[in-house]
Short mmCIF file of C-alpha atoms in Angstrom, two decimals:
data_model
loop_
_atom_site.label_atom_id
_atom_site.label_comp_id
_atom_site.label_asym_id
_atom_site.label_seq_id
_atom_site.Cartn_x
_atom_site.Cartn_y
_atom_site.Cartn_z
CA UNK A 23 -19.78 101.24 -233.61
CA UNK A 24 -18.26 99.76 -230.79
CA UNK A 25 -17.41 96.26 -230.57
CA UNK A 26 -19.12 95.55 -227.13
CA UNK A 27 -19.10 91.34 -227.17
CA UNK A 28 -15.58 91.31 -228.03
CA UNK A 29 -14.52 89.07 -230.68
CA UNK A 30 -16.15 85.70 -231.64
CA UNK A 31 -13.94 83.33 -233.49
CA UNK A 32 -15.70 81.43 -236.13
CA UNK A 33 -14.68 78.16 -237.19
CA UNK A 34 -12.46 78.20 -240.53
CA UNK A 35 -11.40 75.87 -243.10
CA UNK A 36 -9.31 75.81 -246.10
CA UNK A 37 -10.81 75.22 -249.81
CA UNK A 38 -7.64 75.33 -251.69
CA UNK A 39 -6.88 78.80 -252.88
CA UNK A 40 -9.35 80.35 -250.28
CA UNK A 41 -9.84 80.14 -246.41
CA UNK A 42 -13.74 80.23 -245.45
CA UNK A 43 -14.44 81.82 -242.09
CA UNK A 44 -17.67 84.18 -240.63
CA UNK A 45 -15.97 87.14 -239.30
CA UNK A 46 -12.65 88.64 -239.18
CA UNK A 47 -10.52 88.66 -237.63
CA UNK A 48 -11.23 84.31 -237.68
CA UNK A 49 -8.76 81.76 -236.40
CA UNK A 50 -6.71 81.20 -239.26
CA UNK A 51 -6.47 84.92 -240.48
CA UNK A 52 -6.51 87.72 -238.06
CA UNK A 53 -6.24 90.82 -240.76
CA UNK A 54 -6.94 90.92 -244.71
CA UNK A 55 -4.54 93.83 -245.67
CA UNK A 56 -5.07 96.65 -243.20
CA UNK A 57 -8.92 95.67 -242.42
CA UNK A 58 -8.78 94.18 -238.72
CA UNK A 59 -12.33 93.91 -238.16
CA UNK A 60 -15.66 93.88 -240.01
CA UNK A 61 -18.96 93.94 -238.20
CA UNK A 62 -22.26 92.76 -239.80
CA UNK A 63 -25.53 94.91 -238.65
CA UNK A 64 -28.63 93.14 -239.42
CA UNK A 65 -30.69 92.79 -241.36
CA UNK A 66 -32.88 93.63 -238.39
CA UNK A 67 -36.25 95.07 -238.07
CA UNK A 68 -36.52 98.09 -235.95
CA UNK A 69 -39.12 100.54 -234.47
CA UNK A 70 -41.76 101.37 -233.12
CA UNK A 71 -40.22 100.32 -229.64
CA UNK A 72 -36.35 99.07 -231.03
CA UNK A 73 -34.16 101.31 -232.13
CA UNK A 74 -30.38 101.55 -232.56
CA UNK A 75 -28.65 103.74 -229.94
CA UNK A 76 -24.77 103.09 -229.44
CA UNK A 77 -24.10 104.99 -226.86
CA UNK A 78 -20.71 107.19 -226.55
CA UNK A 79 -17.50 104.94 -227.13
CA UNK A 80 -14.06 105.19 -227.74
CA UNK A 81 -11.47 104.01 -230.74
CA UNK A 82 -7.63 104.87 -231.35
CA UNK A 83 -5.11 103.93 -234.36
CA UNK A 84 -7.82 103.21 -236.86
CA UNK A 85 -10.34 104.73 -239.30
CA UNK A 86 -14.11 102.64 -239.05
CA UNK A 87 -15.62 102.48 -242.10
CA UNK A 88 -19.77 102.48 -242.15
CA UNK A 89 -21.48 101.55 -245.13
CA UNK A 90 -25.09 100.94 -244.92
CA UNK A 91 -27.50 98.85 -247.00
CA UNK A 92 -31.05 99.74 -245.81
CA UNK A 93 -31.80 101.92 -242.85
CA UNK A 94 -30.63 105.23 -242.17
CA UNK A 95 -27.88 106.02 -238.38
CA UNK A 96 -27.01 109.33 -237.32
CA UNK A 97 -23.14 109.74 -236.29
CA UNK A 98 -21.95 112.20 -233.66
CA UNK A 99 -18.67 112.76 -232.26
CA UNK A 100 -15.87 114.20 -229.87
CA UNK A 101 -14.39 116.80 -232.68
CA UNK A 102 -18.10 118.11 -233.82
CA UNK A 103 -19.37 115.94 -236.23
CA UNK A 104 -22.92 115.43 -236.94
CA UNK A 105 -23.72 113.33 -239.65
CA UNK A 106 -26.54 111.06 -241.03
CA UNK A 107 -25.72 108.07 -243.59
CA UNK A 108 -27.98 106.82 -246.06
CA UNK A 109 -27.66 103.78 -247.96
CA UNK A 110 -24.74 103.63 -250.03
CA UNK A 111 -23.12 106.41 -248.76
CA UNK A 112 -19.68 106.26 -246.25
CA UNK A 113 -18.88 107.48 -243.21
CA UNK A 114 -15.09 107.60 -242.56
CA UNK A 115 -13.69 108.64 -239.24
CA UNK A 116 -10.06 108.24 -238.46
CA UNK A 117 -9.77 108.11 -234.75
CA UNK A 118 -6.05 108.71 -234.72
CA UNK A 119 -4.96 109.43 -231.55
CA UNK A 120 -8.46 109.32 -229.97
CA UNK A 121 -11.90 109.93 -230.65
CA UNK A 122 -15.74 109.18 -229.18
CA UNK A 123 -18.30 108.66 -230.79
CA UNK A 124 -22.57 107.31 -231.01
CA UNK A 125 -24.09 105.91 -233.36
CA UNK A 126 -27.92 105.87 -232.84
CA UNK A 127 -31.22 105.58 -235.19
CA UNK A 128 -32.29 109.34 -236.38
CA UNK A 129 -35.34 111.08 -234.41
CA UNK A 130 -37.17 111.26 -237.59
CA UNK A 131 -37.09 107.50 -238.16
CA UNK A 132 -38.50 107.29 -234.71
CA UNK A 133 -42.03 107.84 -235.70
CA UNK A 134 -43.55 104.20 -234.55
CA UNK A 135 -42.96 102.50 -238.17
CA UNK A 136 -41.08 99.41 -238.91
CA UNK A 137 -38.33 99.67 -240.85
CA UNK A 138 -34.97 97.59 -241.67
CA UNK A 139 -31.16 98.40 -240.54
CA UNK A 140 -28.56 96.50 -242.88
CA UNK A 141 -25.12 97.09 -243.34
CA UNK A 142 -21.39 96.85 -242.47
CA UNK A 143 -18.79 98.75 -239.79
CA UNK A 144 -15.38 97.76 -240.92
CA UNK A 145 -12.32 98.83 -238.84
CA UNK A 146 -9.37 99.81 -241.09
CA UNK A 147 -6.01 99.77 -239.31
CA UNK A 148 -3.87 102.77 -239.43
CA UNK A 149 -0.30 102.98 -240.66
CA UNK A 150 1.90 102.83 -237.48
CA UNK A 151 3.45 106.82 -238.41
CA UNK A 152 -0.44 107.74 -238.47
CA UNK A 153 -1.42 106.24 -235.32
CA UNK A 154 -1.20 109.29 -233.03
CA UNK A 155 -2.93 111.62 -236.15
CA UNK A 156 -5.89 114.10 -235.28
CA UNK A 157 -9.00 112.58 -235.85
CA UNK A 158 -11.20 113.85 -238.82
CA UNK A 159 -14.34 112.87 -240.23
CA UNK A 160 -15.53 112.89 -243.94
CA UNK A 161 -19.03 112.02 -245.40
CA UNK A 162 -18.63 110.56 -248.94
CA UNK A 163 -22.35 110.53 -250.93
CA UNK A 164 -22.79 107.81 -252.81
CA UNK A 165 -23.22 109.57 -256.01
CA UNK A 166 -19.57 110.74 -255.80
CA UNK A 167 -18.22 107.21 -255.34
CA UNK A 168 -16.99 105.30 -258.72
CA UNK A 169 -19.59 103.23 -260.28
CA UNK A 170 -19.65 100.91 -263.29
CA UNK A 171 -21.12 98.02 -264.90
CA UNK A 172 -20.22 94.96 -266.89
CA UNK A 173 -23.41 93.66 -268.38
CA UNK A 174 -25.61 93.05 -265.76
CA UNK A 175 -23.26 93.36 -263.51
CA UNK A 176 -23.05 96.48 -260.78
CA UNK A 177 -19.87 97.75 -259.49
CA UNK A 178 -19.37 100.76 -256.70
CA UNK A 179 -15.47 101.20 -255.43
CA UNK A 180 -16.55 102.17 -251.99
CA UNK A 181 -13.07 102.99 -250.47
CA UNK A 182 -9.57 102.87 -252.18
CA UNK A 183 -8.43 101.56 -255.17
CA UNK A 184 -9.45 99.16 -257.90
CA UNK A 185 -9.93 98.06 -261.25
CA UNK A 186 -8.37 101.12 -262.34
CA UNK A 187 -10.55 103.57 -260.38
CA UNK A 188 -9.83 105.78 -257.46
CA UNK A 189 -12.47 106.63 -254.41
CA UNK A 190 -12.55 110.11 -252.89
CA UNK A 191 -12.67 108.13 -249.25
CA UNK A 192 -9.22 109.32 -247.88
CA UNK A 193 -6.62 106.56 -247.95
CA UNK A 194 -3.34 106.46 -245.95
CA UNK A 195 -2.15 102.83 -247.04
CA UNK A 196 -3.00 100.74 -249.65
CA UNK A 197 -6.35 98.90 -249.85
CA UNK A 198 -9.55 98.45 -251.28
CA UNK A 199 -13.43 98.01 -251.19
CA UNK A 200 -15.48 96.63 -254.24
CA UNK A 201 -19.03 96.08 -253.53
CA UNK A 202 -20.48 93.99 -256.60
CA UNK A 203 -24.21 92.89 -257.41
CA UNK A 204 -24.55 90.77 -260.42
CA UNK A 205 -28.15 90.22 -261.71
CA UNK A 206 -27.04 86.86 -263.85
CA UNK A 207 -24.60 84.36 -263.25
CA UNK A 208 -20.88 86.11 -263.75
CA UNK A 209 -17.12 85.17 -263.68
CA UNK A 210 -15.35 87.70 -261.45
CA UNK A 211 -12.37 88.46 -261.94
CA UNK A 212 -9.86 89.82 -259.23
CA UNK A 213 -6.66 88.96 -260.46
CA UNK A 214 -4.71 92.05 -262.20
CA UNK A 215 -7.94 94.12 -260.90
CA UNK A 216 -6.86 94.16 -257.14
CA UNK A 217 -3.95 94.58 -255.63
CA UNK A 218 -2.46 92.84 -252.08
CA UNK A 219 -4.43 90.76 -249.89
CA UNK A 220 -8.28 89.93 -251.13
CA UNK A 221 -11.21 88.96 -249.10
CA UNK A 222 -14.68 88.18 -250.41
CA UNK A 223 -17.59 88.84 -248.54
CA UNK A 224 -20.90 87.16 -249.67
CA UNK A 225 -23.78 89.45 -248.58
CA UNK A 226 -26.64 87.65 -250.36
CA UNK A 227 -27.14 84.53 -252.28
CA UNK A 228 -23.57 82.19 -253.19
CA UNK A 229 -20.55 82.16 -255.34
CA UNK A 230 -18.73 79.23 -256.32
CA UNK A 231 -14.36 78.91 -255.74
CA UNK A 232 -11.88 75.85 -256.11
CA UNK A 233 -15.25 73.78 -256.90
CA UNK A 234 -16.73 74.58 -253.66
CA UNK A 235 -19.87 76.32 -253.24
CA UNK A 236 -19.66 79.30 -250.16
CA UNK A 237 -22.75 80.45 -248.99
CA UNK A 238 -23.84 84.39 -247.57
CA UNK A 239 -22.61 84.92 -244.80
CA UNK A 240 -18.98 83.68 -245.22
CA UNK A 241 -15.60 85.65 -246.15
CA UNK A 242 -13.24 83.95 -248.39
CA UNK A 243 -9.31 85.14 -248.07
CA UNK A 244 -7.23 84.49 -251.44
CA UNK A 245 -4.00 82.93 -250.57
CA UNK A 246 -2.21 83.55 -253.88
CA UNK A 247 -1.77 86.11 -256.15
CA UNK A 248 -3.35 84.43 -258.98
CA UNK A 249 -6.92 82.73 -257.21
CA UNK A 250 -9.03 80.61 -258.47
CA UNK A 251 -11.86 82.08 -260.75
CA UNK A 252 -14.88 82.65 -258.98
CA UNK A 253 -18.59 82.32 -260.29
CA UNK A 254 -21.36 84.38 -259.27
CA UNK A 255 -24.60 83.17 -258.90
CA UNK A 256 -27.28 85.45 -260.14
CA UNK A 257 -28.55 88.21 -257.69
CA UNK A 258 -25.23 87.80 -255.77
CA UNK A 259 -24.32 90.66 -253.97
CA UNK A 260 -20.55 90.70 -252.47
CA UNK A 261 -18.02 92.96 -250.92
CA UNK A 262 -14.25 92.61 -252.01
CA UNK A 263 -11.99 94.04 -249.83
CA UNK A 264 -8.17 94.41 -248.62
CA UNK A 265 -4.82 95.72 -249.72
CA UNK A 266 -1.43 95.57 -248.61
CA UNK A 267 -1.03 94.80 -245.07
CA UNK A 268 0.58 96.29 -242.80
CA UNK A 269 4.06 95.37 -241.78
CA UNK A 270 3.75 95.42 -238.08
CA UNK A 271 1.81 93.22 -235.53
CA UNK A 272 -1.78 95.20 -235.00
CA UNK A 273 -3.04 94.41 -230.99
CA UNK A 274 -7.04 94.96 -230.48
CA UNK A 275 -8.44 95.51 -227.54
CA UNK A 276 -12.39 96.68 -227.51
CA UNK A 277 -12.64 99.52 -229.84
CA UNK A 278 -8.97 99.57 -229.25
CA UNK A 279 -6.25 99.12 -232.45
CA UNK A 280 -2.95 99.63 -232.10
CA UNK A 281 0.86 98.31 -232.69
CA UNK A 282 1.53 99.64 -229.20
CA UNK A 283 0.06 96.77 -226.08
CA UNK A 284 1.35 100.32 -223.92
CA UNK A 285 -0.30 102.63 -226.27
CA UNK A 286 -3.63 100.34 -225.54
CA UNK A 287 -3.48 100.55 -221.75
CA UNK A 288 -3.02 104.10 -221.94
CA UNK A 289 -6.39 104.24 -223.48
CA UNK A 290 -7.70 102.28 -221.63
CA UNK A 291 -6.68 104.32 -218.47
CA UNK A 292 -7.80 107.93 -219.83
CA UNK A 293 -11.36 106.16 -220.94
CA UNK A 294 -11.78 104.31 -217.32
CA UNK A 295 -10.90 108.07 -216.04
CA UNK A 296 -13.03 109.66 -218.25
CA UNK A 297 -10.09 112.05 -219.50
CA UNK A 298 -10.47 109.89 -223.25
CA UNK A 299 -11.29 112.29 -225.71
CA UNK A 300 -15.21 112.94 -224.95
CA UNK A 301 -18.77 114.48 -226.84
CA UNK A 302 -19.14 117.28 -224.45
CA UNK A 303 -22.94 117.19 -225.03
CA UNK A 304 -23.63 113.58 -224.81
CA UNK A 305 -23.20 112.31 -220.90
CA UNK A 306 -23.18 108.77 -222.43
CA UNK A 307 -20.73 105.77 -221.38
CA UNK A 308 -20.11 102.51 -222.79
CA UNK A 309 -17.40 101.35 -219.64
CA UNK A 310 -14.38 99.05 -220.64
CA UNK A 311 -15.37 95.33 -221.01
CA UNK A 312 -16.71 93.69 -218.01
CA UNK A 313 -16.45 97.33 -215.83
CA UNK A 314 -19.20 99.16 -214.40
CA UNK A 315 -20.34 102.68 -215.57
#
């Protein structure tokens, strides 16, 4: 998906072994391991006139990560790929040295019912020795990802590695995504479970750190190894995500990640040129930021 408004910077504060914020990156933490940016789509109502149509965009030095919750998108892109994600499923592209891609509501969906669009695009930042890879593309269902429960408690390991479980979503540093939905109240424990830097995203209801209760809609970053406990209310859903970051600075430009500023205005040349990387069956442009088509 491409990040058209630029980044917002949500107001932050600190709770004691957690920073609060809406959005990364926020003003206090730009990156939670190697995740540099997380979009969240919806929930939003769409059809019989509204639909979702990203038109063709381009990203370097990172893989996007979509994982939806309700609705249904059809992904196309510059190496061939056609795919259509359902909830719970992922689509992973690595963009490597370049890619394009759209992102746009399916033609069966677009029948003149209403129906809802929910979920997340996450930008995972590349290793810097992977930065210039090929771009690939890989569909994961969600039957093949890890799932477990504890009591009434629902675990899927969407993308890396955790409590002692590996996803089949390619990984090329280390890092992780935990999506939980607990029915009752429920301690959740992270420490031993996850390893490097941890962020908690609250998609529905609240959880309670350091005392504090933190609403949907927030992320909470661990500072410290050995966090808090934090309680779940019941029929909280969350995503837990992060790793080990990355050792070098990451710049972001647009759709644009990179440790190279010259790397970035490279791209940005050969997509102002149109000699980016491009869907030779989709004449659709999304210019650079404040440019013209």
């Amino acid at each position: 998906m491409s990040n058209i408004g630029l980044i917002i910077e949500e107001r932050s504060r600190d709770i004691g072994d957690f920073l609060v914020g809406r959005l990364i990156p926020f003003r206090k933490k730009r990156m939670i391991g190697p995740f540099i940016f997380i979009d969240h789509m919806g929930p939003t109502q769409l059809g019989p006139k509204k639909y979702m149509d990203v038109d063709q965009h381009p990203h370097i030095g990172l893989s996007t990560l979509t994982f939806m919750l309700e609705g249904e998108i059809m992904h196309e892109d510059s190496i061939g790929t056609k795919q259509r994600i359902s909830p719970g499923s992922v689509n992973w592209m690595t963009a490597g040295r370049g890619v394009s891609h759209s992102e746009r509501t399916p033609v069966d969906l677009r029948n003149g019912k209403v129906f809802t669009a929910h979920g997340y695009q996450i930008w995972v930042a590349l290793p810097k020795h992977l930065e210039d890879t090929e771009p690939e593309f890989h569909h994961i269902p969600k039957a093949d990802l890890p799932q477990w429960q504890d009591g009434t408690t629902h675990f899927t390991l969407v993308a890396g590695e955790g409590y002692g479980r590996t996803s089949p979503v390619p990984m090329y540093s280390p890092f992780f995504m935990v999506q939980v939905k607990a029915e009752e109240s429920y301690e959740l424990n992270i420490v031993d479970e996850l390893k490097g830097e941890i962020g908690i995203c609250i998609v529905e209801r609240a959880i309670e750190a350091c005392g504090q209760r933190v609403e949907k809609g927030n992320i909470l970053v661990s500072k410290v190894e050995d966090a808090c406990s934090v309680q779940l209310e019941a029929n909280t859903h969350l995503l837990l995500f992060g790793g080990e970051p990355l050792p070098e600075e990451r710049h972001i430009y647009w759709n644009f990640v990179s440790s190279s500023q010259e790397k970035i205005e490279k791209a940005k040349e050969d997509w102002r040129n149109k000699t980016f990387p491009m869907m030779g069956h989709d004449s659709s442009y999304v210019p650079l930021p404040g440019e013209k088509k």
